[in-house]
Amino acid sequence: MKYFKIIIYSFLIASAISLAGVFVMQSTEMIGAADTDFKNLPYGIALGINSFFLLGSFTILLNLKRSVSNNTLYNALSFFLVPCLLVILLLFAMWDEPWPGVLFCIPYLIVLSIFFVRSKNKKWEHF
């Protein structure tokens, strides 16, 4: 149950940070300055990217096996392999302007890194 909570909390926290970032960037008119129908599209893109990270993070559940959770390399791979592959695929998909998409990835990876470090701490048994 601890690992499932990590997945859900990572998604919720990273989505809130991404949506707040989009709100700030639109308030300062860095993005979405034109009055079009697609003015709120960055909100959907931010949630969509975080949704893909949510699906890619289900490999964290492999830590339920002792052989994965006791091995640091396998533990790190279960946390970061698929999300890092998603970042690389996002870079290739958005080759003309990759940085807005990558900026939506950073909060999720930071939150996931914090939960990874906390999960490796043996004193932290309960979430």
PDB file of C-alpha atoms in Angstrom:
ATOM      1  CA  MET A   1       0.000   0.000   0.000  1.00  0.00           C
ATOM      2  CA  LYS A   2       2.966   2.307   0.678  1.00  0.00           C
ATOM      3  CA  TYR A   3       4.114   2.164  -2.946  1.00  0.00           C
ATOM      4  CA  PHE A   4       0.642   2.811  -4.308  1.00  0.00           C
ATOM      5  CA  LYS A   5       0.465   5.914  -2.115  1.00  0.00           C
ATOM      6  CA  ILE A   6       3.806   7.061  -3.520  1.00  0.00           C
ATOM      7  CA  ILE A   7       2.415   6.815  -7.047  1.00  0.00           C
ATOM      8  CA  ILE A   8      -0.784   8.707  -6.230  1.00  0.00           C
ATOM      9  CA  TYR A   9       0.904  11.406  -4.133  1.00  0.00           C
ATOM     10  CA  SER A  10       3.569  11.951  -6.795  1.00  0.00           C
ATOM     11  CA  PHE A  11       0.868  12.482  -9.396  1.00  0.00           C
ATOM     12  CA  LEU A  12      -1.196  14.835  -7.244  1.00  0.00           C
ATOM     13  CA  ILE A  13       1.709  16.961  -6.017  1.00  0.00           C
ATOM     14  CA  ALA A  14       3.376  17.200  -9.446  1.00  0.00           C
ATOM     15  CA  SER A  15       0.051  18.041 -11.120  1.00  0.00           C
ATOM     16  CA  ALA A  16      -0.618  20.807  -8.598  1.00  0.00           C
ATOM     17  CA  ILE A  17       2.860  22.253  -9.138  1.00  0.00           C
ATOM     18  CA  SER A  18       2.543  22.035 -12.932  1.00  0.00           C
ATOM     19  CA  LEU A  19      -0.894  23.657 -12.947  1.00  0.00           C
ATOM     20  CA  ALA A  20       0.330  26.415 -10.640  1.00  0.00           C
ATOM     21  CA  GLY A  21       3.266  26.974 -12.986  1.00  0.00           C
ATOM     22  CA  VAL A  22       0.951  27.242 -15.986  1.00  0.00           C
ATOM     23  CA  PHE A  23      -1.250  29.673 -14.063  1.00  0.00           C
ATOM     24  CA  VAL A  24       1.743  31.869 -13.183  1.00  0.00           C
ATOM     25  CA  MET A  25       3.069  31.786 -16.743  1.00  0.00           C
ATOM     26  CA  GLN A  26      -0.343  32.736 -18.130  1.00  0.00           C
ATOM     27  CA  SER A  27      -0.778  35.481 -15.536  1.00  0.00           C
ATOM     28  CA  THR A  28       2.521  37.035 -16.565  1.00  0.00           C
ATOM     29  CA  GLU A  29       1.592  36.458 -20.232  1.00  0.00           C
ATOM     30  CA  MET A  30       4.660  34.337 -20.921  1.00  0.00           C
ATOM     31  CA  ILE A  31       2.338  31.835 -22.586  1.00  0.00           C
ATOM     32  CA  GLY A  32      -1.224  32.063 -23.805  1.00  0.00           C
ATOM     33  CA  ALA A  33      -1.148  35.800 -24.494  1.00  0.00           C
ATOM     34  CA  ALA A  34      -3.220  35.464 -27.672  1.00  0.00           C
ATOM     35  CA  ASP A  35      -6.996  35.387 -27.299  1.00  0.00           C
ATOM     36  CA  THR A  36      -7.745  32.044 -28.952  1.00  0.00           C
ATOM     37  CA  ASP A  37      -9.736  28.917 -28.201  1.00  0.00           C
ATOM     38  CA  PHE A  38      -6.520  27.134 -27.235  1.00  0.00           C
ATOM     39  CA  LYS A  39      -5.586  29.540 -24.451  1.00  0.00           C
ATOM     40  CA  ASN A  40      -6.131  26.907 -21.754  1.00  0.00           C
ATOM     41  CA  LEU A  41      -4.476  24.064 -23.669  1.00  0.00           C
ATOM     42  CA  PRO A  42      -1.298  24.126 -21.500  1.00  0.00           C
ATOM     43  CA  TYR A  43      -3.390  23.021 -18.511  1.00  0.00           C
ATOM     44  CA  GLY A  44      -4.478  19.937 -20.428  1.00  0.00           C
ATOM     45  CA  ILE A  45      -0.960  19.263 -21.650  1.00  0.00           C
ATOM     46  CA  ALA A  46       0.386  19.466 -18.082  1.00  0.00           C
ATOM     47  CA  LEU A  47      -2.248  17.025 -16.815  1.00  0.00           C
ATOM     48  CA  GLY A  48      -1.722  14.743 -19.805  1.00  0.00           C
ATOM     49  CA  ILE A  49       2.025  14.547 -19.262  1.00  0.00           C
ATOM     50  CA  ASN A  50       1.554  13.867 -15.555  1.00  0.00           C
ATOM     51  CA  SER A  51      -1.008  11.176 -16.423  1.00  0.00           C
ATOM     52  CA  PHE A  52       1.562   9.398 -18.577  1.00  0.00           C
ATOM     53  CA  PHE A  53       4.008   9.591 -15.676  1.00  0.00           C
ATOM     54  CA  LEU A  54       1.320   8.145 -13.414  1.00  0.00           C
ATOM     55  CA  LEU A  55       0.935   5.157 -15.729  1.00  0.00           C
ATOM     56  CA  GLY A  56       4.707   4.817 -16.102  1.00  0.00           C
ATOM     57  CA  SER A  57       5.198   4.808 -12.354  1.00  0.00           C
ATOM     58  CA  PHE A  58       3.292   1.598 -11.749  1.00  0.00           C
ATOM     59  CA  THR A  59       6.640  -0.188 -12.003  1.00  0.00           C
ATOM     60  CA  ILE A  60       7.200   1.083  -8.446  1.00  0.00           C
ATOM     61  CA  LEU A  61       4.895  -1.730  -7.380  1.00  0.00           C
ATOM     62  CA  LEU A  62       7.706  -4.146  -8.270  1.00  0.00           C
ATOM     63  CA  ASN A  63       9.194  -3.121  -4.930  1.00  0.00           C
ATOM     64  CA  LEU A  64       6.633  -5.366  -3.262  1.00  0.00           C
ATOM     65  CA  LYS A  65       9.021  -8.202  -4.112  1.00  0.00           C
ATOM     66  CA  ARG A  66      11.862  -8.389  -1.593  1.00  0.00           C
ATOM     67  CA  SER A  67      14.442  -9.092  -4.296  1.00  0.00           C
ATOM     68  CA  VAL A  68      13.670  -5.745  -5.950  1.00  0.00           C
ATOM     69  CA  SER A  69      13.280  -3.662  -2.802  1.00  0.00           C
ATOM     70  CA  ASN A  70      16.521  -4.934  -1.233  1.00  0.00           C
ATOM     71  CA  ASN A  71      18.631  -4.295  -4.332  1.00  0.00           C
ATOM     72  CA  THR A  72      19.383  -0.568  -4.730  1.00  0.00           C
ATOM     73  CA  LEU A  73      19.856  -0.758  -8.507  1.00  0.00           C
ATOM     74  CA  TYR A  74      16.585  -2.584  -9.126  1.00  0.00           C
ATOM     75  CA  ASN A  75      14.829  -0.272  -6.701  1.00  0.00           C
ATOM     76  CA  ALA A  76      16.103   2.809  -8.544  1.00  0.00           C
ATOM     77  CA  LEU A  77      15.217   1.310 -11.920  1.00  0.00           C
ATOM     78  CA  SER A  78      11.694   0.549 -10.756  1.00  0.00           C
ATOM     79  CA  PHE A  79      11.289   4.174  -9.724  1.00  0.00           C
ATOM     80  CA  PHE A  80      13.016   5.992 -12.585  1.00  0.00           C
ATOM     81  CA  LEU A  81      13.445   3.845 -15.708  1.00  0.00           C
ATOM     82  CA  VAL A  82      10.037   4.330 -17.316  1.00  0.00           C
ATOM     83  CA  PRO A  83       9.660   8.018 -16.296  1.00  0.00           C
ATOM     84  CA  CYS A  84      13.104   8.812 -17.742  1.00  0.00           C
ATOM     85  CA  LEU A  85      12.209   6.988 -20.939  1.00  0.00           C
ATOM     86  CA  LEU A  86       9.031   9.067 -21.100  1.00  0.00           C
ATOM     87  CA  VAL A  87      11.095  12.254 -20.802  1.00  0.00           C
ATOM     88  CA  ILE A  88      13.321  11.127 -23.672  1.00  0.00           C
ATOM     89  CA  LEU A  89      10.293  10.238 -25.811  1.00  0.00           C
ATOM     90  CA  LEU A  90       8.767  13.616 -24.991  1.00  0.00           C
ATOM     91  CA  LEU A  91      11.960  15.334 -26.119  1.00  0.00           C
ATOM     92  CA  PHE A  92      11.793  13.499 -29.433  1.00  0.00           C
ATOM     93  CA  ALA A  93       8.068  14.165 -29.856  1.00  0.00           C
ATOM     94  CA  MET A  94       8.416  17.883 -29.204  1.00  0.00           C
ATOM     95  CA  TRP A  95      11.660  18.396 -31.095  1.00  0.00           C
ATOM     96  CA  ASP A  96      10.807  21.915 -32.303  1.00  0.00           C
ATOM     97  CA  GLU A  97      10.097  23.292 -28.790  1.00  0.00           C
ATOM     98  CA  PRO A  98      10.960  20.677 -26.167  1.00  0.00           C
ATOM     99  CA  TRP A  99      11.392  22.899 -23.108  1.00  0.00           C
ATOM    100  CA  PRO A 100       7.731  23.503 -22.165  1.00  0.00           C
ATOM    101  CA  GLY A 101       7.161  19.755 -22.122  1.00  0.00           C
ATOM    102  CA  VAL A 102      10.323  19.108 -20.144  1.00  0.00           C
ATOM    103  CA  LEU A 103       9.334  21.767 -17.614  1.00  0.00           C
ATOM    104  CA  PHE A 104       6.138  19.816 -16.983  1.00  0.00           C
ATOM    105  CA  CYS A 105       8.280  16.706 -16.301  1.00  0.00           C
ATOM    106  CA  ILE A 106      10.592  18.264 -13.733  1.00  0.00           C
ATOM    107  CA  PRO A 107       8.084  18.487 -10.822  1.00  0.00           C
ATOM    108  CA  TYR A 108       7.144  14.824 -11.177  1.00  0.00           C
ATOM    109  CA  LEU A 109      10.748  13.675 -11.240  1.00  0.00           C
ATOM    110  CA  ILE A 110      11.629  15.831  -8.216  1.00  0.00           C
ATOM    111  CA  VAL A 111       8.698  14.507  -6.183  1.00  0.00           C
ATOM    112  CA  LEU A 112       9.524  10.957  -7.252  1.00  0.00           C
ATOM    113  CA  SER A 113      13.158  11.479  -6.213  1.00  0.00           C
ATOM    114  CA  ILE A 114      12.076  12.675  -2.779  1.00  0.00           C
ATOM    115  CA  PHE A 115       9.872   9.610  -2.313  1.00  0.00           C
ATOM    116  CA  PHE A 116      12.682   7.349  -3.536  1.00  0.00           C
ATOM    117  CA  VAL A 117      15.107   8.729  -0.967  1.00  0.00           C
ATOM    118  CA  ARG A 118      12.499   8.458   1.764  1.00  0.00           C
ATOM    119  CA  SER A 119      11.666   4.883   0.791  1.00  0.00           C
ATOM    120  CA  LYS A 120      15.333   3.883   1.075  1.00  0.00           C
ATOM    121  CA  ASN A 121      15.425   5.232   4.611  1.00  0.00           C
ATOM    122  CA  LYS A 122      14.902   2.222   6.873  1.00  0.00           C
ATOM    123  CA  LYS A 123      13.412   4.329   9.673  1.00  0.00           C
ATOM    124  CA  TRP A 124      10.582   5.365   7.386  1.00  0.00           C
ATOM    125  CA  GLU A 125       8.311   2.352   7.450  1.00  0.00           C
ATOM    126  CA  HIS A 126       4.919   4.053   7.480  1.00  0.00           C
ATOM    127  CA  PHE A 127       3.827   6.648   4.976  1.00  0.00           C
TER     128      PHE A 127
END
